[in-house]
Short mmCIF file of C-alpha atoms in Angstrom, two decimals:
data_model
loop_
_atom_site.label_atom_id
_atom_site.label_comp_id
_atom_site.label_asym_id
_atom_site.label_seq_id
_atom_site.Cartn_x
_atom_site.Cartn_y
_atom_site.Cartn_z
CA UNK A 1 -3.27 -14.67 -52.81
CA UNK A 2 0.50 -13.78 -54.06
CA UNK A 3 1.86 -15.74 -56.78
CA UNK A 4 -0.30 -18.65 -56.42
CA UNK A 5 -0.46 -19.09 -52.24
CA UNK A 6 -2.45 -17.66 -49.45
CA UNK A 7 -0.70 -16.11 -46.20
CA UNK A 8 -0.03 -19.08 -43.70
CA UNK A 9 -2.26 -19.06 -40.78
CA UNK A 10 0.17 -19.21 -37.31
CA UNK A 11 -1.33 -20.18 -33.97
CA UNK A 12 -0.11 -18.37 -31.11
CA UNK A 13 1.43 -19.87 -28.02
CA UNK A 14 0.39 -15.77 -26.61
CA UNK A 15 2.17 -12.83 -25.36
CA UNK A 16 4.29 -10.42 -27.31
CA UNK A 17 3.76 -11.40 -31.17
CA UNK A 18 7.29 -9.79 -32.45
CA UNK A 19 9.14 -12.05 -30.31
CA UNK A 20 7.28 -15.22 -31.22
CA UNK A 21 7.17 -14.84 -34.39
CA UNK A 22 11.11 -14.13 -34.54
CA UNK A 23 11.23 -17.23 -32.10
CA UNK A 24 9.98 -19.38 -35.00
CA UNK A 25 10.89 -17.76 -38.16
CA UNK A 26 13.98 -15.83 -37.39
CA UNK A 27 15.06 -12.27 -38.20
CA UNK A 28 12.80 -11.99 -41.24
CA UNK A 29 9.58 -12.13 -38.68
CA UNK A 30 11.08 -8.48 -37.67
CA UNK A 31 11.12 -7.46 -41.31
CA UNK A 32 7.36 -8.50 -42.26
CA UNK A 33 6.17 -7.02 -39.00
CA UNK A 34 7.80 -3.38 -40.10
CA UNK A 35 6.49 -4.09 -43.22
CA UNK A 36 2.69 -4.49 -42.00
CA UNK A 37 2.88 -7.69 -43.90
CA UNK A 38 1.28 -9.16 -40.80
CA UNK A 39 -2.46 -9.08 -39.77
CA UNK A 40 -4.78 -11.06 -36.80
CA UNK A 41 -7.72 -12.32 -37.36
CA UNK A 42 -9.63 -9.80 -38.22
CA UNK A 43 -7.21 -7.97 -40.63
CA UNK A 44 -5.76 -5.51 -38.18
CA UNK A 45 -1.79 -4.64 -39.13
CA UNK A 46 0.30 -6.45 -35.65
CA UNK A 47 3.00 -3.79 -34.64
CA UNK A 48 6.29 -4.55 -32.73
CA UNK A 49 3.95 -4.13 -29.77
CA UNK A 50 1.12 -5.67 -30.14
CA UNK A 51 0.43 -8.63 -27.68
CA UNK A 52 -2.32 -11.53 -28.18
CA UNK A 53 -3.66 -14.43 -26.28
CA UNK A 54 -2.99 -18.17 -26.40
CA UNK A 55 -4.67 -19.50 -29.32
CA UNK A 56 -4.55 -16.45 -31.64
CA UNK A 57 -3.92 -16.60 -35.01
CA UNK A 58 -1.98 -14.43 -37.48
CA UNK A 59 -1.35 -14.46 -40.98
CA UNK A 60 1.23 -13.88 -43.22
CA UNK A 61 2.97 -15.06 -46.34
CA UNK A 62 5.93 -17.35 -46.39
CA UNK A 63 9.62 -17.14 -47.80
CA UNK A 64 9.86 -19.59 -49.98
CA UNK A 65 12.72 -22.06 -50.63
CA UNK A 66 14.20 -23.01 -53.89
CA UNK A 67 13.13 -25.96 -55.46
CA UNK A 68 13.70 -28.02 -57.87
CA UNK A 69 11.62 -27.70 -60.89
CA UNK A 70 9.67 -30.62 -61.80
CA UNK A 71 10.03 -30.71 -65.68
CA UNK A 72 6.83 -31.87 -67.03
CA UNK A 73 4.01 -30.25 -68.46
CA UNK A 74 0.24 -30.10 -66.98
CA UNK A 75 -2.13 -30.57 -69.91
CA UNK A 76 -5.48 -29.34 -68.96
CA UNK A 77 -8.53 -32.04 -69.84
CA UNK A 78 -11.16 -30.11 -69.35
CA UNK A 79 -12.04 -26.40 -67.41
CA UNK A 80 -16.05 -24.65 -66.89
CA UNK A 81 -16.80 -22.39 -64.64
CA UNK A 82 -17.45 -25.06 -61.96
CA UNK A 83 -14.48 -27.32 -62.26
CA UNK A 84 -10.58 -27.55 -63.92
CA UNK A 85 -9.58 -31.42 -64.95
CA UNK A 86 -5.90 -31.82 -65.48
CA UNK A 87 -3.20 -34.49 -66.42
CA UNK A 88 -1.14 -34.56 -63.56
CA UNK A 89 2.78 -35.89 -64.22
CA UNK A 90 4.56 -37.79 -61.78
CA UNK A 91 6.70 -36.20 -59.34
CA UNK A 92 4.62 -32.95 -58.76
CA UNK A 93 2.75 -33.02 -55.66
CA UNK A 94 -0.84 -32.02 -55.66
CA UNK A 95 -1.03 -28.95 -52.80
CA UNK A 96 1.82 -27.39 -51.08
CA UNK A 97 3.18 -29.35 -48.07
CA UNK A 98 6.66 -29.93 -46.82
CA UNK A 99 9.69 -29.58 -49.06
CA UNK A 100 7.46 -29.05 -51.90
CA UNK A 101 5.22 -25.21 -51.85
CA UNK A 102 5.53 -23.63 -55.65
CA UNK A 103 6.17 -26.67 -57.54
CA UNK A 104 2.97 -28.33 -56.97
CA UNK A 105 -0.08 -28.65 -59.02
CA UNK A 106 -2.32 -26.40 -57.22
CA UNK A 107 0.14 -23.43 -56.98
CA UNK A 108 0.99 -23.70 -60.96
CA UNK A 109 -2.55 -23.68 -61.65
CA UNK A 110 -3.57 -20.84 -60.06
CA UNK A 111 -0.35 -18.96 -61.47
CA UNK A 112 -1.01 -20.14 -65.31
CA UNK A 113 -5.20 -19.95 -65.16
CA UNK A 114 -5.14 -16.83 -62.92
CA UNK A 115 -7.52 -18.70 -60.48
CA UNK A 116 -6.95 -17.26 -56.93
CA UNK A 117 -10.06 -19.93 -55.48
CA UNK A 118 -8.65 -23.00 -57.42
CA UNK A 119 -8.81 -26.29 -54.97
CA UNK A 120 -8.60 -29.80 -55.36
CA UNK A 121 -11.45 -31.61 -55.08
CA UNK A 122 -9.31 -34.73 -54.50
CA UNK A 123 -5.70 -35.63 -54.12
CA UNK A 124 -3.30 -37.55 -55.91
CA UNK A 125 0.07 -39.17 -54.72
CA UNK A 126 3.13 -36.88 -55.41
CA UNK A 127 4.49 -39.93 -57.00
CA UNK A 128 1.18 -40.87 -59.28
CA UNK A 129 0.21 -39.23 -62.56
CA UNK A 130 -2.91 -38.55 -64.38
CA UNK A 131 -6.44 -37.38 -63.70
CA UNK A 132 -6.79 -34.64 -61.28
CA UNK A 133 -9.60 -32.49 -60.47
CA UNK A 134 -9.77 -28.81 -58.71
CA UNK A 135 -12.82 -26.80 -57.98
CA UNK A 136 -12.73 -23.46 -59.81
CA UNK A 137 -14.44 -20.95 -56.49
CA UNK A 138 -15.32 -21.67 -53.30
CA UNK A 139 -18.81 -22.16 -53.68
CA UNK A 140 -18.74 -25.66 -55.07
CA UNK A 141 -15.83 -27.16 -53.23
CA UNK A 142 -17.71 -28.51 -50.66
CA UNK A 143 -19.80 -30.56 -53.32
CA UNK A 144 -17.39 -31.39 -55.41
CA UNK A 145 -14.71 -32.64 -51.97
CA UNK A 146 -17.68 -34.54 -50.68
CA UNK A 147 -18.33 -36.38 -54.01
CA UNK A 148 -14.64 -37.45 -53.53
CA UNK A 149 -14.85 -38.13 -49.38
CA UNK A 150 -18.01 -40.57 -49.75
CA UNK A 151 -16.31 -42.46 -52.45
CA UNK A 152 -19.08 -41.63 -55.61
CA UNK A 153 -16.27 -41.41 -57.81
CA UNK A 154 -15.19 -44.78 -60.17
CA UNK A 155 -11.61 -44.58 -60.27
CA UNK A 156 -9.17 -46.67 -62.59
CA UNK A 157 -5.69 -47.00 -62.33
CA UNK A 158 -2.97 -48.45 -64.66
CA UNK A 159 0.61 -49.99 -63.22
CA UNK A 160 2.99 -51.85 -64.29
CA UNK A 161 4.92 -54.64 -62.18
CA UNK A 162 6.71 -58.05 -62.88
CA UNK A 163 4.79 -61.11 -63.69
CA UNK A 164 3.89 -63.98 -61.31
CA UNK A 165 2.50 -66.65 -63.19
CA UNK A 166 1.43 -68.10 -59.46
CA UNK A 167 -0.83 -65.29 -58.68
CA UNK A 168 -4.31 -66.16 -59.46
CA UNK A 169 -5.93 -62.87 -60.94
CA UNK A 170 -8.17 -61.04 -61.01
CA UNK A 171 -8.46 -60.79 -57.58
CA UNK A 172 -10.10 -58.38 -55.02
CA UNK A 173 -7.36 -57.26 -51.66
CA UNK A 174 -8.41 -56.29 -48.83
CA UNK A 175 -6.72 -55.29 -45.82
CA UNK A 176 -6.58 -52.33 -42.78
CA UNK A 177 -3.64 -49.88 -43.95
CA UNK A 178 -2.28 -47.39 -41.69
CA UNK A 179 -0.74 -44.33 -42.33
CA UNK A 180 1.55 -42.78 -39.31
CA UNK A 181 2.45 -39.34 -39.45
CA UNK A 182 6.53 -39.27 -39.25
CA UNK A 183 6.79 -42.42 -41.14
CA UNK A 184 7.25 -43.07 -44.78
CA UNK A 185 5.13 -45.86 -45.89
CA UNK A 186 1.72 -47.38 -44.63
CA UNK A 187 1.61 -50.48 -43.25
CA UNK A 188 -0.76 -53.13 -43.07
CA UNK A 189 -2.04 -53.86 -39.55
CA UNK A 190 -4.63 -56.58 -38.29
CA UNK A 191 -8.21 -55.45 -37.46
CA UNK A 192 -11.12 -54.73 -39.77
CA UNK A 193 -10.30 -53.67 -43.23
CA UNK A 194 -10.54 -50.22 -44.36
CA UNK A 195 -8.84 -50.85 -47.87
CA UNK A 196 -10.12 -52.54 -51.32
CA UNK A 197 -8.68 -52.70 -54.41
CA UNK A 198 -9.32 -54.81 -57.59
CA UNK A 199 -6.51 -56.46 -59.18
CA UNK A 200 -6.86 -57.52 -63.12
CA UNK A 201 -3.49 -58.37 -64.99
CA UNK A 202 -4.04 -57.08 -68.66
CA UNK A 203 -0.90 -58.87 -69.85
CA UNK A 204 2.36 -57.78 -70.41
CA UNK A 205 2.97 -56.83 -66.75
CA UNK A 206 -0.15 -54.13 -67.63
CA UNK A 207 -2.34 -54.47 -64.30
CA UNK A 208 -6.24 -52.76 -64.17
CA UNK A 209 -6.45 -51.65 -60.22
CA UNK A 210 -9.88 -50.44 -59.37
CA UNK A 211 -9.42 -49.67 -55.75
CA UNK A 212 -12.97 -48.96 -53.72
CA UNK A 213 -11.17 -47.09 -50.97
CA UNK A 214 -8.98 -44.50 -50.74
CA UNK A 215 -6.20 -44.64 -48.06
CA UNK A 216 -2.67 -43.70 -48.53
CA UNK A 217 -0.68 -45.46 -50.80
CA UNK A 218 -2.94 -48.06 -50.96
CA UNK A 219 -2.42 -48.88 -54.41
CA UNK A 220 1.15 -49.34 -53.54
CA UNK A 221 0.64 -50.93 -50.83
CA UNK A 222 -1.62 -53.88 -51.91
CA UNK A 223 0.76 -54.82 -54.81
CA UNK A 224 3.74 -54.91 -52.55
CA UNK A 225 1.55 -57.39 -50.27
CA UNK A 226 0.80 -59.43 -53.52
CA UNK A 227 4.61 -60.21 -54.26
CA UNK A 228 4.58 -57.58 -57.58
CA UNK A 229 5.55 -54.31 -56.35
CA UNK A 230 5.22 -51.24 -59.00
CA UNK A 231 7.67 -50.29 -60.84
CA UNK A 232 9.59 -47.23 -59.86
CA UNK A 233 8.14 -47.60 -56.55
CA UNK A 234 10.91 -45.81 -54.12
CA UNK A 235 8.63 -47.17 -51.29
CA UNK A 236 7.46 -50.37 -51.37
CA UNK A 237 8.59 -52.76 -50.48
CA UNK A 238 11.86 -50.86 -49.13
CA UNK A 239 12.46 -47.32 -48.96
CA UNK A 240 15.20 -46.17 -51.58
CA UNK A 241 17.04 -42.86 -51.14
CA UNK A 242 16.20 -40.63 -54.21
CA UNK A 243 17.79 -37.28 -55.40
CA UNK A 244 15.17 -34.65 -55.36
CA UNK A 245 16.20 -33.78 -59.12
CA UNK A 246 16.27 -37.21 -60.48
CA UNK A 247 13.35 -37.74 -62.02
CA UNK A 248 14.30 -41.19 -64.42
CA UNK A 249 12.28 -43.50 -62.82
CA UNK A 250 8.82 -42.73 -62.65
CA UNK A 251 6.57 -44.72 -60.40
CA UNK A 252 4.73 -46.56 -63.07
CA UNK A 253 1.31 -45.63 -61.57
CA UNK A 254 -1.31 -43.92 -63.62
CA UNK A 255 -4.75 -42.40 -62.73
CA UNK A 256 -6.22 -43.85 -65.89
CA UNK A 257 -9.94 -42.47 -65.49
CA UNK A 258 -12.53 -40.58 -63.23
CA UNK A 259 -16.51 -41.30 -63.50
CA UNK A 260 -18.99 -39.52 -61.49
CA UNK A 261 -22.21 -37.64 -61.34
CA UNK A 262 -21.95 -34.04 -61.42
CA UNK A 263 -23.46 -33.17 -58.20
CA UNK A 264 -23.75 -29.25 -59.65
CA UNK A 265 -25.06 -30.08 -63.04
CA UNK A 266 -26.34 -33.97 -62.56
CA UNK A 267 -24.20 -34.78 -65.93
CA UNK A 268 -22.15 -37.95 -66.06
CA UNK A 269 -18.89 -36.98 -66.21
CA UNK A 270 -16.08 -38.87 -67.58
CA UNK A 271 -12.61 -38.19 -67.97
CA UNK A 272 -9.34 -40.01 -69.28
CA UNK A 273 -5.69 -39.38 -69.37
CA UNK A 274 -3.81 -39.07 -72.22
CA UNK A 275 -0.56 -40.65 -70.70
CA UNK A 276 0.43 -44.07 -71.45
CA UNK A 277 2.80 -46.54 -69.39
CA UNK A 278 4.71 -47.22 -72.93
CA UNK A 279 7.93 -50.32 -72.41
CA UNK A 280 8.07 -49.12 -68.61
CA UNK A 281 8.27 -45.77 -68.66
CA UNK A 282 5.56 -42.65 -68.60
CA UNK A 283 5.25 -41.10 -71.60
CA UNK A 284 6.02 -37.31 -70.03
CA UNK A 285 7.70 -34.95 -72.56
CA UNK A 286 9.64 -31.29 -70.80
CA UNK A 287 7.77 -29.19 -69.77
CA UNK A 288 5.92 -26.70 -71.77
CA UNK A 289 3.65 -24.10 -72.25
CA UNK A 290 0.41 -24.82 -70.35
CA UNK A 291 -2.39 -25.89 -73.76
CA UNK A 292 -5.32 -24.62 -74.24
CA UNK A 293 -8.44 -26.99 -72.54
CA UNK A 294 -10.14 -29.92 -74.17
CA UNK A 295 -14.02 -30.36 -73.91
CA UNK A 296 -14.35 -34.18 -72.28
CA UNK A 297 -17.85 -35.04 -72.06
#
């Protein structure tokens, strides 16, 4: 681990390793290679000669881009030795991918809690705030990530949206959303459902979504289809260019609360966020020094 992220694993097309790797990543491949910041699979230092077969990996740690801080703090809900519970803001993503490598909520984590194993046990939208939970080492992930994958976990959401006084609520959507790689959004497609969420309005354009499923932006998705997109939504219903440093409108989406057995200690767990959708708008503050954690039972 260095600074937060492991080395990035790099399938080989085979041959001379030098000249791929400069094929893909340019002159500094040359550099990291004299360096012996290289290694195959099993560890051993790749040379300027060394040549590998198709479908051989190497590792090694990438140059990262600049990007642009996301200003908002990371309050920590509750950390044992099994588990770290966090208030996620909006615009931080949860795990490096794409544009977005050290300002994500994994990466920051492991740099302010010195946790080199930290994972999440579950993901949340780069868009969406509040509860988030990582595994603290390796040897409860799986446990904790299949909790999560078989859908044991009650999860609540908060959003806010306009107010259709011809929508009969509460009301339970379901629908088959697909997610293409390439493509923004998710779409709604005929064929057998694979999404449910529960839709309460709690007044005030305040809605209670308790989704069952968990596909991509499905949250987003099913209020779009109901004629009361969220607010802030750069998505739904149409895509809207945003600057990757303004960060005024918030997607008014919350992760209100997690429930769920423990499926290390059998305890209920519950946990809440301590955000608020307050007159439209999240109530993040700047970013500042990572607090100390909060017992939640």
């Amino acid at each position: 681990m260095r600074d937060g992220l492991g080395p990035a694993r790099v399938r080989l097309f085979g041959g001379p390793v030098l000249a791929e790797l400069q094929a893909r990543f340019g002159a500094a491949a040359r550099a990291k290679v004299r360096a012996g910041e290289v290694v195959d699979a099993d560890g051993v230092v790749v040379t300027e000669t060394t040549v590998l077969p198709a479908g051989a990996h190497v590792y090694l740690y990438r140059e990262l881009r600049d990007e642009v801080p996301v200003p908002f703090d990371m309050p920590v809900l509750h950390r044992d030795d099994d588990i770290v519970v966090v208030d996620k803001p909006h615009f931080l993503a949860t795990m490096p991918r794409g544009r977005h490598v050290a300002q994500t909520a994994l990466v920051r984590l492991r740099r302010e809690l010195d946790l080199p194993e930290l994972s999440p046990a579950h993901r949340l939208d780069r868009l969406t705030a509040g509860v988030l939970v990582f595994t603290t080492r390796r040897e409860v992930r799986g446990a904790y990530q299949s909790l999560f994958a078989a859908g044991a976990v009650r999860k609540t959401y908060v959003a806010r949206a306009a107010v259709d006084p011809g929508l009969a609520l509460p009301t339970v959507v379901r629908s088959r959303i697909v997610k293409r790689r390439g493509h923004l959004q998710a779409v709604e497609e005929p064929g057998e459902p694979n999404a449910e969420t529960l839709v309460e309005h709690c007044g005030d354009g305040l809605y209670r979504l308790t989704p069952s499923t968990g596909r991509t932006h499905q949250l987003r998705v099913h209020m779009a289809a109901l004629g009361v997109p969220i607010f802030g939504d750069p998505l739904y219903p149409e895509v809207i260019d945003v600057a990757p440093d303004d960060f005024s409108r918030p997607l008014q989406l919350l992760a209100l609360r997690l429930e769920f057995d423990d499926p290390v200690t059998g305890r209920r767990r519950e946990f809440v966020s301590d955000r608020r959708l307050q007159d439209g708008c999240v109530s993040d503050a700047p970013r500042a020094a990572l607090p100390g954690s909060r017992p939640r039972r």
